[in-house]
Structures are given as C-alpha cells and as structure tokens.
PDB file of C-alpha atoms and ligand atoms in Angstrom:
ATOM      1  CA  MET A   1     108.374  29.731  24.410  1.00 48.00           C
ATOM      2  CA  ALA A   2     106.703  32.850  25.713  1.00 60.00           C
ATOM      3  CA  SER A   3     105.800  35.215  22.886  1.00 78.00           C
ATOM      4  CA  ILE A   4     108.024  38.213  22.310  1.00 91.00           C
ATOM      5  CA  ILE A   5     106.687  41.406  23.799  1.00 97.00           C
ATOM      6  CA  ARG A   6     106.823  44.410  21.490  1.00 97.00           C
ATOM      7  CA  LEU A   7     106.481  47.911  22.883  1.00 98.00           C
ATOM      8  CA  HIS A   8     105.981  51.054  20.852  1.00 97.00           C
ATOM      9  CA  MET A   9     108.339  53.789  22.095  1.00 97.00           C
ATOM     10  CA  PRO A  10     108.891  57.336  20.893  1.00 94.00           C
ATOM     11  CA  PRO A  11     112.074  58.156  18.963  1.00 91.00           C
ATOM     12  CA  LYS A  12     115.077  58.129  19.389  1.00 91.00           C
ATOM     13  CA  LEU A  13     115.994  54.440  19.572  1.00 98.00           C
ATOM     14  CA  ALA A  14     119.630  53.371  19.091  1.00 98.00           C
ATOM     15  CA  THR A  15     121.887  50.481  20.050  1.00 98.00           C
ATOM     16  CA  GLY A  16     123.296  51.044  23.559  1.00 98.00           C
ATOM     17  CA  ALA A  17     120.617  53.551  24.591  1.00 97.00           C
ATOM     18  CA  VAL A  18     118.707  53.032  27.826  1.00 97.00           C
ATOM     19  CA  ILE A  19     115.067  54.035  27.395  1.00 97.00           C
ATOM     20  CA  GLY A  20     112.465  54.564  30.123  1.00 97.00           C
ATOM     21  CA  THR A  21     109.003  53.133  29.622  1.00 97.00           C
ATOM     22  CA  ASN A  22     105.909  54.826  30.955  1.00 96.00           C
ATOM     23  CA  ALA A  23     104.024  53.473  33.986  1.00 96.00           C
ATOM     24  CA  ALA A  24     101.409  51.650  31.889  1.00 95.00           C
ATOM     25  CA  GLN A  25     104.098  49.825  29.915  1.00 96.00           C
ATOM     26  CA  ALA A  26     105.931  48.899  33.140  1.00 97.00           C
ATOM     27  CA  HIS A  27     102.672  47.555  34.564  1.00 97.00           C
ATOM     28  CA  TYR A  28     102.081  45.548  31.402  1.00 96.00           C
ATOM     29  CA  LEU A  29     105.621  44.135  31.473  1.00 97.00           C
ATOM     30  CA  GLY A  30     105.767  43.345  35.186  1.00 97.00           C
ATOM     31  CA  ALA A  31     102.267  42.736  36.504  1.00 96.00           C
ATOM     32  CA  VAL A  32     100.555  41.419  33.364  1.00 96.00           C
ATOM     33  CA  MET A  33     103.358  39.596  31.534  1.00 95.00           C
ATOM     34  CA  ARG A  34     105.448  38.726  34.619  1.00 96.00           C
ATOM     35  CA  ARG A  35     108.696  39.905  33.091  1.00 96.00           C
ATOM     36  CA  ARG A  36     111.597  41.019  35.289  1.00 96.00           C
ATOM     37  CA  ALA A  37     115.087  42.466  35.001  1.00 98.00           C
ATOM     38  CA  GLY A  38     117.156  40.462  32.516  1.00 98.00           C
ATOM     39  CA  ASP A  39     114.163  39.474  30.355  1.00 97.00           C
ATOM     40  CA  GLY A  40     114.132  40.386  26.693  1.00 97.00           C
ATOM     41  CA  LEU A  41     111.634  42.305  24.570  1.00 98.00           C
ATOM     42  CA  ARG A  42     111.488  44.327  21.344  1.00 98.00           C
ATOM     43  CA  VAL A  43     110.894  48.053  21.080  1.00 98.00           C
ATOM     44  CA  PHE A  44     109.977  49.890  17.904  1.00 98.00           C
ATOM     45  CA  ASN A  45     108.647  52.938  16.152  1.00 97.00           C
ATOM     46  CA  GLY A  46     108.139  53.984  12.542  1.00 96.00           C
ATOM     47  CA  THR A  47     111.131  56.332  12.555  1.00 96.00           C
ATOM     48  CA  ASP A  48     113.829  54.113  14.046  1.00 98.00           C
ATOM     49  CA  GLY A  49     112.682  50.576  13.247  1.00 98.00           C
ATOM     50  CA  GLU A  50     112.761  47.758  15.794  1.00 98.00           C
ATOM     51  CA  TYR A  51     115.364  46.831  18.414  1.00 98.00           C
ATOM     52  CA  ASP A  52     116.088  43.846  20.547  1.00 98.00           C
ATOM     53  CA  ALA A  53     116.104  45.026  24.175  1.00 98.00           C
ATOM     54  CA  VAL A  54     116.544  43.800  27.731  1.00 98.00           C
ATOM     55  CA  ILE A  55     114.886  45.006  30.931  1.00 98.00           C
ATOM     56  CA  GLU A  56     117.497  46.565  33.226  1.00 98.00           C
ATOM     57  CA  ARG A  57     115.206  47.731  36.003  1.00 98.00           C
ATOM     58  CA  ILE A  58     111.477  47.542  36.531  1.00 97.00           C
ATOM     59  CA  GLY A  59     109.366  49.462  39.041  1.00 95.00           C
ATOM     60  CA  ARG A  60     105.893  50.893  39.479  1.00 92.00           C
ATOM     61  CA  GLN A  61     106.545  54.158  37.712  1.00 94.00           C
ATOM     62  CA  GLY A  62     108.472  52.750  34.788  1.00 96.00           C
ATOM     63  CA  ALA A  63     111.046  50.314  33.521  1.00 98.00           C
ATOM     64  CA  ASP A  64     114.468  50.956  31.995  1.00 98.00           C
ATOM     65  CA  VAL A  65     115.306  48.924  28.937  1.00 98.00           C
ATOM     66  CA  LEU A  66     118.698  48.658  27.271  1.00 98.00           C
ATOM     67  CA  LEU A  67     118.579  48.536  23.481  1.00 98.00           C
ATOM     68  CA  ARG A  68     120.778  45.967  21.789  1.00 98.00           C
ATOM     69  CA  GLU A  69     120.970  45.395  18.057  1.00 98.00           C
ATOM     70  CA  GLN A  70     118.451  46.629  15.537  1.00 98.00           C
ATOM     71  CA  THR A  71     116.191  43.786  14.411  1.00 98.00           C
ATOM     72  CA  ARG A  72     114.366  45.723  11.656  1.00 97.00           C
ATOM     73  CA  PRO A  73     115.315  48.953   9.908  1.00 97.00           C
ATOM     74  CA  PRO A  74     112.617  51.582   9.426  1.00 96.00           C
ATOM     75  CA  ALA A  75     110.604  50.829   6.289  1.00 94.00           C
ATOM     76  CA  PRO A  76     107.779  52.622   4.504  1.00 89.00           C
ATOM     77  CA  GLU A  77     104.291  51.176   4.723  1.00 90.00           C
ATOM     78  CA  PRO A  78     101.435  51.605   2.221  1.00 92.00           C
ATOM     79  CA  ASP A  79      99.751  54.998   2.438  1.00 95.00           C
ATOM     80  CA  CYS A  80      96.126  54.017   2.903  1.00 96.00           C
ATOM     81  CA  TRP A  81      93.802  55.874   5.281  1.00 98.00           C
ATOM     82  CA  LEU A  82      90.616  54.567   6.776  1.00 98.00           C
ATOM     83  CA  ALA A  83      87.891  57.172   7.221  1.00 98.00           C
ATOM     84  CA  PHE A  84      84.707  55.992   8.906  1.00 98.00           C
ATOM     85  CA  ALA A  85      81.588  57.261  10.580  1.00 97.00           C
ATOM     86  CA  PRO A  86      81.948  56.272  14.242  1.00 94.00           C
ATOM     87  CA  VAL A  87      79.470  53.606  15.263  1.00 93.00           C
ATOM     88  CA  LYS A  88      78.760  52.094  18.681  1.00 92.00           C
ATOM     89  CA  ARG A  89      81.740  51.847  20.993  1.00 93.00           C
ATOM     90  CA  ASP A  90      82.543  48.151  20.580  1.00 95.00           C
ATOM     91  CA  ALA A  91      82.213  48.317  16.813  1.00 95.00           C
ATOM     92  CA  THR A  92      84.372  51.449  16.638  1.00 96.00           C
ATOM     93  CA  ASP A  93      87.023  49.741  18.772  1.00 97.00           C
ATOM     94  CA  LEU A  94      86.922  46.728  16.460  1.00 98.00           C
ATOM     95  CA  ILE A  95      87.294  48.916  13.370  1.00 98.00           C
ATOM     96  CA  VAL A  96      90.362  50.664  14.799  1.00 98.00           C
ATOM     97  CA  GLU A  97      91.994  47.417  15.915  1.00 98.00           C
ATOM     98  CA  LYS A  98      91.412  45.554  12.653  1.00 98.00           C
ATOM     99  CA  ALA A  99      92.302  48.533  10.454  1.00 98.00           C
ATOM    100  CA  THR A 100      95.623  48.799  12.285  1.00 98.00           C
ATOM    101  CA  GLU A 101      96.311  45.074  11.910  1.00 97.00           C
ATOM    102  CA  LEU A 102      95.550  45.282   8.201  1.00 97.00           C
ATOM    103  CA  GLY A 103      97.985  48.158   7.795  1.00 96.00           C
ATOM    104  CA  VAL A 104      96.242  51.540   7.481  1.00 97.00           C
ATOM    105  CA  SER A 105      98.492  54.586   7.686  1.00 97.00           C
ATOM    106  CA  ALA A 106      95.982  56.865   9.453  1.00 98.00           C
ATOM    107  CA  ILE A 107      92.493  56.663  10.931  1.00 98.00           C
ATOM    108  CA  HIS A 108      89.983  59.482  10.398  1.00 98.00           C
ATOM    109  CA  PRO A 109      86.674  59.492  12.287  1.00 97.00           C
ATOM    110  CA  VAL A 110      84.215  61.416  10.092  1.00 98.00           C
ATOM    111  CA  PHE A 111      80.747  62.507  11.210  1.00 97.00           C
ATOM    112  CA  THR A 112      78.010  62.127   8.627  1.00 97.00           C
ATOM    113  CA  GLU A 113      74.338  63.066   8.596  1.00 96.00           C
ATOM    114  CA  ARG A 114      73.229  59.710  10.023  1.00 94.00           C
ATOM    115  CA  SER A 115      76.154  59.140  12.420  1.00 90.00           C
ATOM    116  CA  GLN A 116      74.914  57.476  15.578  1.00 80.00           C
ATOM    117  CA  THR A 117      77.412  59.061  17.891  1.00 78.00           C
ATOM    118  CA  GLY A 118      78.856  62.533  18.163  1.00 75.00           C
ATOM    119  CA  ARG A 119      81.680  61.569  20.466  1.00 85.00           C
ATOM    120  CA  VAL A 120      84.936  59.763  19.956  1.00 92.00           C
ATOM    121  CA  ASN A 121      87.564  59.092  22.606  1.00 95.00           C
ATOM    122  CA  ARG A 122      90.772  59.635  20.675  1.00 96.00           C
ATOM    123  CA  ASP A 123      93.053  58.582  23.539  1.00 95.00           C
ATOM    124  CA  ARG A 124      91.258  55.275  23.836  1.00 96.00           C
ATOM    125  CA  LEU A 125      91.340  54.653  20.100  1.00 97.00           C
ATOM    126  CA  GLY A 126      95.017  55.640  20.009  1.00 97.00           C
ATOM    127  CA  ALA A 127      95.773  53.074  22.723  1.00 96.00           C
ATOM    128  CA  ILE A 128      93.887  50.411  20.752  1.00 98.00           C
ATOM    129  CA  ALA A 129      95.873  51.260  17.617  1.00 98.00           C
ATOM    130  CA  THR A 130      99.154  51.103  19.546  1.00 97.00           C
ATOM    131  CA  GLU A 131      98.315  47.677  20.982  1.00 96.00           C
ATOM    132  CA  ALA A 132      97.259  46.369  17.584  1.00 98.00           C
ATOM    133  CA  ALA A 133     100.520  47.620  16.008  1.00 97.00           C
ATOM    134  CA  GLU A 134     102.525  45.959  18.786  1.00 97.00           C
ATOM    135  CA  GLN A 135     100.704  42.691  18.304  1.00 95.00           C
ATOM    136  CA  SER A 136     100.712  42.624  14.510  1.00 95.00           C
ATOM    137  CA  GLU A 137     104.448  43.366  14.147  1.00 94.00           C
ATOM    138  CA  ARG A 138     103.930  46.685  12.423  1.00 96.00           C
ATOM    139  CA  LEU A 139     106.499  49.429  12.793  1.00 96.00           C
ATOM    140  CA  HIS A 140     104.065  52.326  12.446  1.00 97.00           C
ATOM    141  CA  VAL A 141     101.166  53.157  14.714  1.00 97.00           C
ATOM    142  CA  PRO A 142      98.488  54.859  12.610  1.00 98.00           C
ATOM    143  CA  PRO A 143      97.529  58.211  14.147  1.00 97.00           C
ATOM    144  CA  VAL A 144      93.852  58.693  15.027  1.00 98.00           C
ATOM    145  CA  ALA A 145      92.909  62.093  13.642  1.00 98.00           C
ATOM    146  CA  GLU A 146      90.645  64.669  15.226  1.00 96.00           C
ATOM    147  CA  PRO A 147      87.027  63.753  14.349  1.00 96.00           C
ATOM    148  CA  ILE A 148      85.669  66.007  11.643  1.00 96.00           C
ATOM    149  CA  ASP A 149      82.428  66.589   9.705  1.00 96.00           C
ATOM    150  CA  LEU A 150      82.174  65.004   6.275  1.00 98.00           C
ATOM    151  CA  ALA A 151      82.031  68.387   4.501  1.00 97.00           C
ATOM    152  CA  ARG A 152      85.239  69.562   6.166  1.00 97.00           C
ATOM    153  CA  PHE A 153      86.935  66.230   5.574  1.00 98.00           C
ATOM    154  CA  LEU A 154      86.203  66.524   1.857  1.00 98.00           C
ATOM    155  CA  ALA A 155      87.149  70.204   1.690  1.00 97.00           C
ATOM    156  CA  GLY A 156      90.540  69.482   3.257  1.00 97.00           C
ATOM    157  CA  PHE A 157      91.186  66.269   1.347  1.00 98.00           C
ATOM    158  CA  PRO A 158      94.808  66.286   0.167  1.00 97.00           C
ATOM    159  CA  PRO A 159      95.513  66.470  -3.558  1.00 95.00           C
ATOM    160  CA  GLY A 160      96.900  63.312  -5.122  1.00 94.00           C
ATOM    161  CA  ARG A 161      95.014  60.917  -2.847  1.00 96.00           C
ATOM    162  CA  ARG A 162      92.185  58.723  -4.163  1.00 96.00           C
ATOM    163  CA  LEU A 163      89.073  58.367  -1.974  1.00 98.00           C
ATOM    164  CA  PHE A 164      87.110  55.147  -2.318  1.00 98.00           C
ATOM    165  CA  VAL A 165      83.633  55.657  -0.873  1.00 98.00           C
ATOM    166  CA  ALA A 166      81.921  52.381   0.022  1.00 98.00           C
ATOM    167  CA  ALA A 167      78.327  52.602  -1.171  1.00 97.00           C
ATOM    168  CA  GLU A 168      75.877  49.757  -0.746  1.00 94.00           C
ATOM    169  CA  ARG A 169      72.877  49.198  -3.040  1.00 85.00           C
ATOM    170  CA  GLN A 170      74.487  51.270  -5.794  1.00 82.00           C
ATOM    171  CA  ALA A 171      75.538  50.301  -9.278  1.00 88.00           C
ATOM    172  CA  ALA A 172      79.117  51.029  -8.252  1.00 93.00           C
ATOM    173  CA  PRO A 173      82.064  48.997  -9.552  1.00 94.00           C
ATOM    174  CA  PRO A 174      83.727  46.584  -7.157  1.00 95.00           C
ATOM    175  CA  LEU A 175      86.611  47.912  -5.096  1.00 95.00           C
ATOM    176  CA  VAL A 176      89.869  46.878  -6.739  1.00 89.00           C
ATOM    177  CA  PRO A 177      93.306  47.918  -5.510  1.00 84.00           C
ATOM    178  CA  MET A 178      95.162  50.413  -7.667  1.00 80.00           C
ATOM    179  CA  ALA A 179      98.119  49.077  -9.606  1.00 73.00           C
ATOM    180  CA  ASP A 180     100.380  51.978  -8.622  1.00 72.00           C
ATOM    181  CA  LEU A 181     101.196  53.100  -5.101  1.00 74.00           C
ATOM    182  CA  GLN A 182      99.150  56.266  -5.140  1.00 87.00           C
ATOM    183  CA  PRO A 183      98.011  57.406  -1.683  1.00 95.00           C
ATOM    184  CA  GLN A 184      94.475  56.265  -1.064  1.00 96.00           C
ATOM    185  CA  ALA A 185      91.668  56.295   1.483  1.00 97.00           C
ATOM    186  CA  LEU A 186      88.568  54.213   2.116  1.00 98.00           C
ATOM    187  CA  LEU A 187      85.451  55.868   3.552  1.00 98.00           C
ATOM    188  CA  ILE A 188      82.798  53.770   5.291  1.00 98.00           C
ATOM    189  CA  GLY A 189      79.401  55.179   6.263  1.00 98.00           C
ATOM    190  CA  PRO A 190      77.386  54.735   9.468  1.00 96.00           C
ATOM    191  CA  GLU A 191      74.889  51.935  10.156  1.00 94.00           C
ATOM    192  CA  GLY A 192      72.178  54.079   8.579  1.00 95.00           C
ATOM    193  CA  GLY A 193      74.277  54.507   5.445  1.00 96.00           C
ATOM    194  CA  PHE A 194      75.155  57.779   3.727  1.00 97.00           C
ATOM    195  CA  ALA A 195      72.286  60.141   2.958  1.00 97.00           C
ATOM    196  CA  PRO A 196      71.517  60.308  -0.790  1.00 96.00           C
ATOM    197  CA  ALA A 197      72.637  63.956  -0.900  1.00 97.00           C
ATOM    198  CA  GLU A 198      75.935  63.010   0.727  1.00 97.00           C
ATOM    199  CA  LEU A 199      76.580  60.349  -1.895  1.00 96.00           C
ATOM    200  CA  ASP A 200      75.631  62.719  -4.734  1.00 96.00           C
ATOM    201  CA  GLY A 201      77.886  65.414  -3.326  1.00 96.00           C
ATOM    202  CA  MET A 202      80.837  63.069  -2.888  1.00 97.00           C
ATOM    203  CA  ALA A 203      80.450  61.582  -6.364  1.00 95.00           C
ATOM    204  CA  ARG A 204      80.976  65.064  -7.850  1.00 96.00           C
ATOM    205  CA  HIS A 205      84.548  65.270  -6.537  1.00 97.00           C
ATOM    206  CA  GLY A 206      87.176  64.139  -9.019  1.00 97.00           C
ATOM    207  CA  PHE A 207      89.170  62.368  -6.309  1.00 97.00           C
ATOM    208  CA  VAL A 208      86.189  60.204  -5.268  1.00 97.00           C
ATOM    209  CA  THR A 209      85.325  56.758  -6.629  1.00 96.00           C
ATOM    210  CA  LEU A 210      82.138  55.101  -5.348  1.00 97.00           C
ATOM    211  CA  VAL A 211      82.758  51.399  -4.868  1.00 97.00           C
ATOM    212  CA  SER A 212      80.818  48.262  -4.013  1.00 97.00           C
ATOM    213  CA  LEU A 213      81.942  45.623  -1.546  1.00 97.00           C
ATOM    214  CA  GLY A 214      79.643  42.991  -2.947  1.00 95.00           C
ATOM    215  CA  PRO A 215      75.931  42.288  -3.190  1.00 94.00           C
ATOM    216  CA  ARG A 216      75.160  42.080   0.526  1.00 96.00           C
ATOM    217  CA  VAL A 217      74.567  44.943   2.942  1.00 96.00           C
ATOM    218  CA  LEU A 218      77.398  44.728   5.430  1.00 97.00           C
ATOM    219  CA  ARG A 219      77.640  46.196   8.879  1.00 97.00           C
ATOM    220  CA  ALA A 220      79.958  49.184   8.957  1.00 97.00           C
ATOM    221  CA  GLU A 221      82.690  47.247  10.764  1.00 98.00           C
ATOM    222  CA  THR A 222      82.478  44.361   8.291  1.00 98.00           C
ATOM    223  CA  ALA A 223      82.627  46.806   5.390  1.00 98.00           C
ATOM    224  CA  ALA A 224      85.735  48.485   6.829  1.00 98.00           C
ATOM    225  CA  ILE A 225      87.544  45.185   7.329  1.00 98.00           C
ATOM    226  CA  ALA A 226      86.485  43.708   3.986  1.00 97.00           C
ATOM    227  CA  GLY A 227      87.440  46.849   2.066  1.00 97.00           C
ATOM    228  CA  LEU A 228      90.816  47.255   3.757  1.00 97.00           C
ATOM    229  CA  ALA A 229      91.614  43.584   3.267  1.00 96.00           C
ATOM    230  CA  ARG A 230      91.226  44.175  -0.443  1.00 95.00           C
ATOM    231  CA  LEU A 231      93.247  47.378  -0.537  1.00 94.00           C
ATOM    232  CA  LEU A 232      96.080  46.152   1.690  1.00 93.00           C
ATOM    233  CA  ALA A 233      96.398  42.464   0.872  1.00 83.00           C
ATOM    234  CA  ALA A 234      99.235  42.778  -1.673  1.00 73.00           C
ATOM    235  CA  PRO A 235     102.520  41.731  -0.054  1.00 60.00           C
ATOM    236  CA  ASP A 236     104.739  44.143  -1.973  1.00 55.00           C
ATOM    237  CA  GLN A 237     103.020  47.463  -1.545  1.00 47.00           C
ATOM    238  CA  SER A 238     105.597  49.169   0.611  1.00 48.00           C
TER     239      SER A 238
HETATM  240  N1  SAH B 301      71.510  50.985   6.608  1.00 52.61           N
HETATM  241  C1  SAH B 301      72.057  50.894   5.300  1.00 52.61           C
HETATM  242  C2  SAH B 301      73.342  50.086   5.319  1.00 52.61           C
HETATM  243  C3  SAH B 301      74.525  50.809   5.836  1.00 52.61           C
HETATM  244  S1  SAH B 301      75.866  49.739   5.973  1.00 52.61           S
HETATM  245  C4  SAH B 301      71.056  50.185   4.410  1.00 52.61           C
HETATM  246  O1  SAH B 301      70.298  49.387   4.913  1.00 52.61           O
HETATM  247  O2  SAH B 301      71.115  50.412   3.209  1.00 52.61           O
HETATM  248  C5  SAH B 301      77.133  50.812   6.635  1.00 52.61           C
HETATM  249  C6  SAH B 301      78.183  51.240   5.643  1.00 52.61           C
HETATM  250  O3  SAH B 301      78.915  50.114   5.219  1.00 52.61           O
HETATM  251  C7  SAH B 301      77.669  51.891   4.385  1.00 52.61           C
HETATM  252  O4  SAH B 301      77.487  53.272   4.539  1.00 52.61           O
HETATM  253  C8  SAH B 301      78.777  51.588   3.391  1.00 52.61           C
HETATM  254  O5  SAH B 301      79.816  52.553   3.477  1.00 52.61           O
HETATM  255  C9  SAH B 301      79.299  50.255   3.862  1.00 52.61           C
HETATM  256  N2  SAH B 301      78.754  49.102   3.138  1.00 52.61           N
HETATM  257  C10 SAH B 301      77.989  48.095   3.620  1.00 52.61           C
HETATM  258  N3  SAH B 301      77.725  47.186   2.678  1.00 52.61           N
HETATM  259  C11 SAH B 301      78.347  47.587   1.567  1.00 52.61           C
HETATM  260  C12 SAH B 301      78.471  47.072   0.237  1.00 52.61           C
HETATM  261  N4  SAH B 301      77.892  45.932  -0.123  1.00 52.61           N
HETATM  262  N5  SAH B 301      79.186  47.772  -0.654  1.00 52.61           N
HETATM  263  C13 SAH B 301      79.781  48.939  -0.313  1.00 52.61           C
HETATM  264  N6  SAH B 301      79.689  49.488   0.918  1.00 52.61           N
HETATM  265  C14 SAH B 301      78.999  48.830   1.847  1.00 52.61           C
END
C-alpha cells in the first residue's frame, strides 16, 4: 500500500471543511506523489490535530481537499528547545531534520564566537522542519527562531526553563532527562567548540547546567542528535 501522505496546513481544520493547499503542496501531491482527485491523505497542525481528507480537485496553483473525520485530537508535546551554533549547510539541515523527528518544540540558531557561518536561511530550515514533522507523524512543526547572538539568547532566556549546555572535555555530569516536565533546552556549540569565556559566562547563570555527552568529541550534529535522543526518548512526556 502506498504510504499515507501527511500535509501540514494552517488552522482552522474541521470535518466538512474544504481547504486549499498551496502550489508547492499541490505539486508534491500531483507531480511527485501521483495523487489525483478522489485519493486520500491526512492533514494536520498543532492546534487542530489531524484529519482524514480526500482530494477534490488538483491543479497547478493548488489543490482542494475535503476534510473528513478527525484522526487525532490536538495533544501537547514535550517543551524542549534545541539551540545550536549553525554549522555548514548540510550539517545544519541534518540537525533541523533530526531535531524535528526527535520532537523538539522550537529551534534556535545561536551565533557564538567560533561560529563558522553568519547566515541562516530560515525559510529553508522551516521547510525542512515541516517535511520532517509530516514524515514523523508529529502534530507540531517546531518554529525556527530568528538567529541571535549567544549573549542576547542568554539575556532573553525565559524564566522557568532549564538550559543544558553540551560541553566536551569538561568534568561535567552526563546529560540525564529531568524527572518532571519542566521546559528545557539543549545548546550545542560550533565545530570549534565554545570559547572558554563563553563556557565560564554560561556556567554562572542559575538556569544553566553544563553537561557531557560521553567521553568522545562528537561533531556538532552528532551531539545535537545524541543529546536530544536522551532528553526526548521517554514515551510519556507529553
Ligand atoms: N572542536 C572542539 C569540539 C567541538 S564539538 C574540540 O576539539 O574540543 C561541537 C559541539 O558539540 C561542542 O561545542 C559541544 O556543544 C558538543 N559536543 C561534542 N562532543 C561532546 C561531548 N562529548 N559532550 C558534550 N558536548 C559535546
């Protein structure tokens, strides 16, 4: 059986509604996946949940889909951000895709002293996150925040959220998930690592915990995936 296509759509989804897709989604449905009028799919978003749907009309500019019954109600997901120093393009893409699959609630590109790149294409990363949410059966697409300098990220860090800073070659305790459902965030440094002054400065904040991801020095993308796997592996976090 062909796999079920899931499309992320803005609110407001409801049984009986006819929703128009954008041109890119119509192209994906028709030209890439060879679907036509009468074929089924699922549509979803974090606010309305997921609906069974059927294509009523499909053209170049868009498709109309009729929503049938709700297949999943909206449900909360764990509140865990990933903050990371953008690396090379392919590695950054990988981080965003895998972080979304693993279940992060938001993605924050953060520029540090040794960041290799000063540019981030938010639209591109947003599209990668949307695709990963569609594929991994999530209801929420994590927003990709405006890139920001480390100092400003820390200054604006919301109260009540714990920040785990991944620090290699330090006598830091291993990263262990918190027992309660406190909002949290994981920060991963660039390929060159954090500068010593950055680590010292971060360690002074009460909301920061420096953590180790094991004895080896991981690439930034490996560190992001390994750390998030630990924080988000529990089945009953939401
Ligand atoms: N160039 C640095 C390594 C940087 S690795 C060096 O040789 O020391 C890139 C980022 O991945 C680091 O900033 C850190 O956030 C994370 N990282 C890699 N390995 C890690 C480990 N074993 N424990 C915790 N964080 C790690």
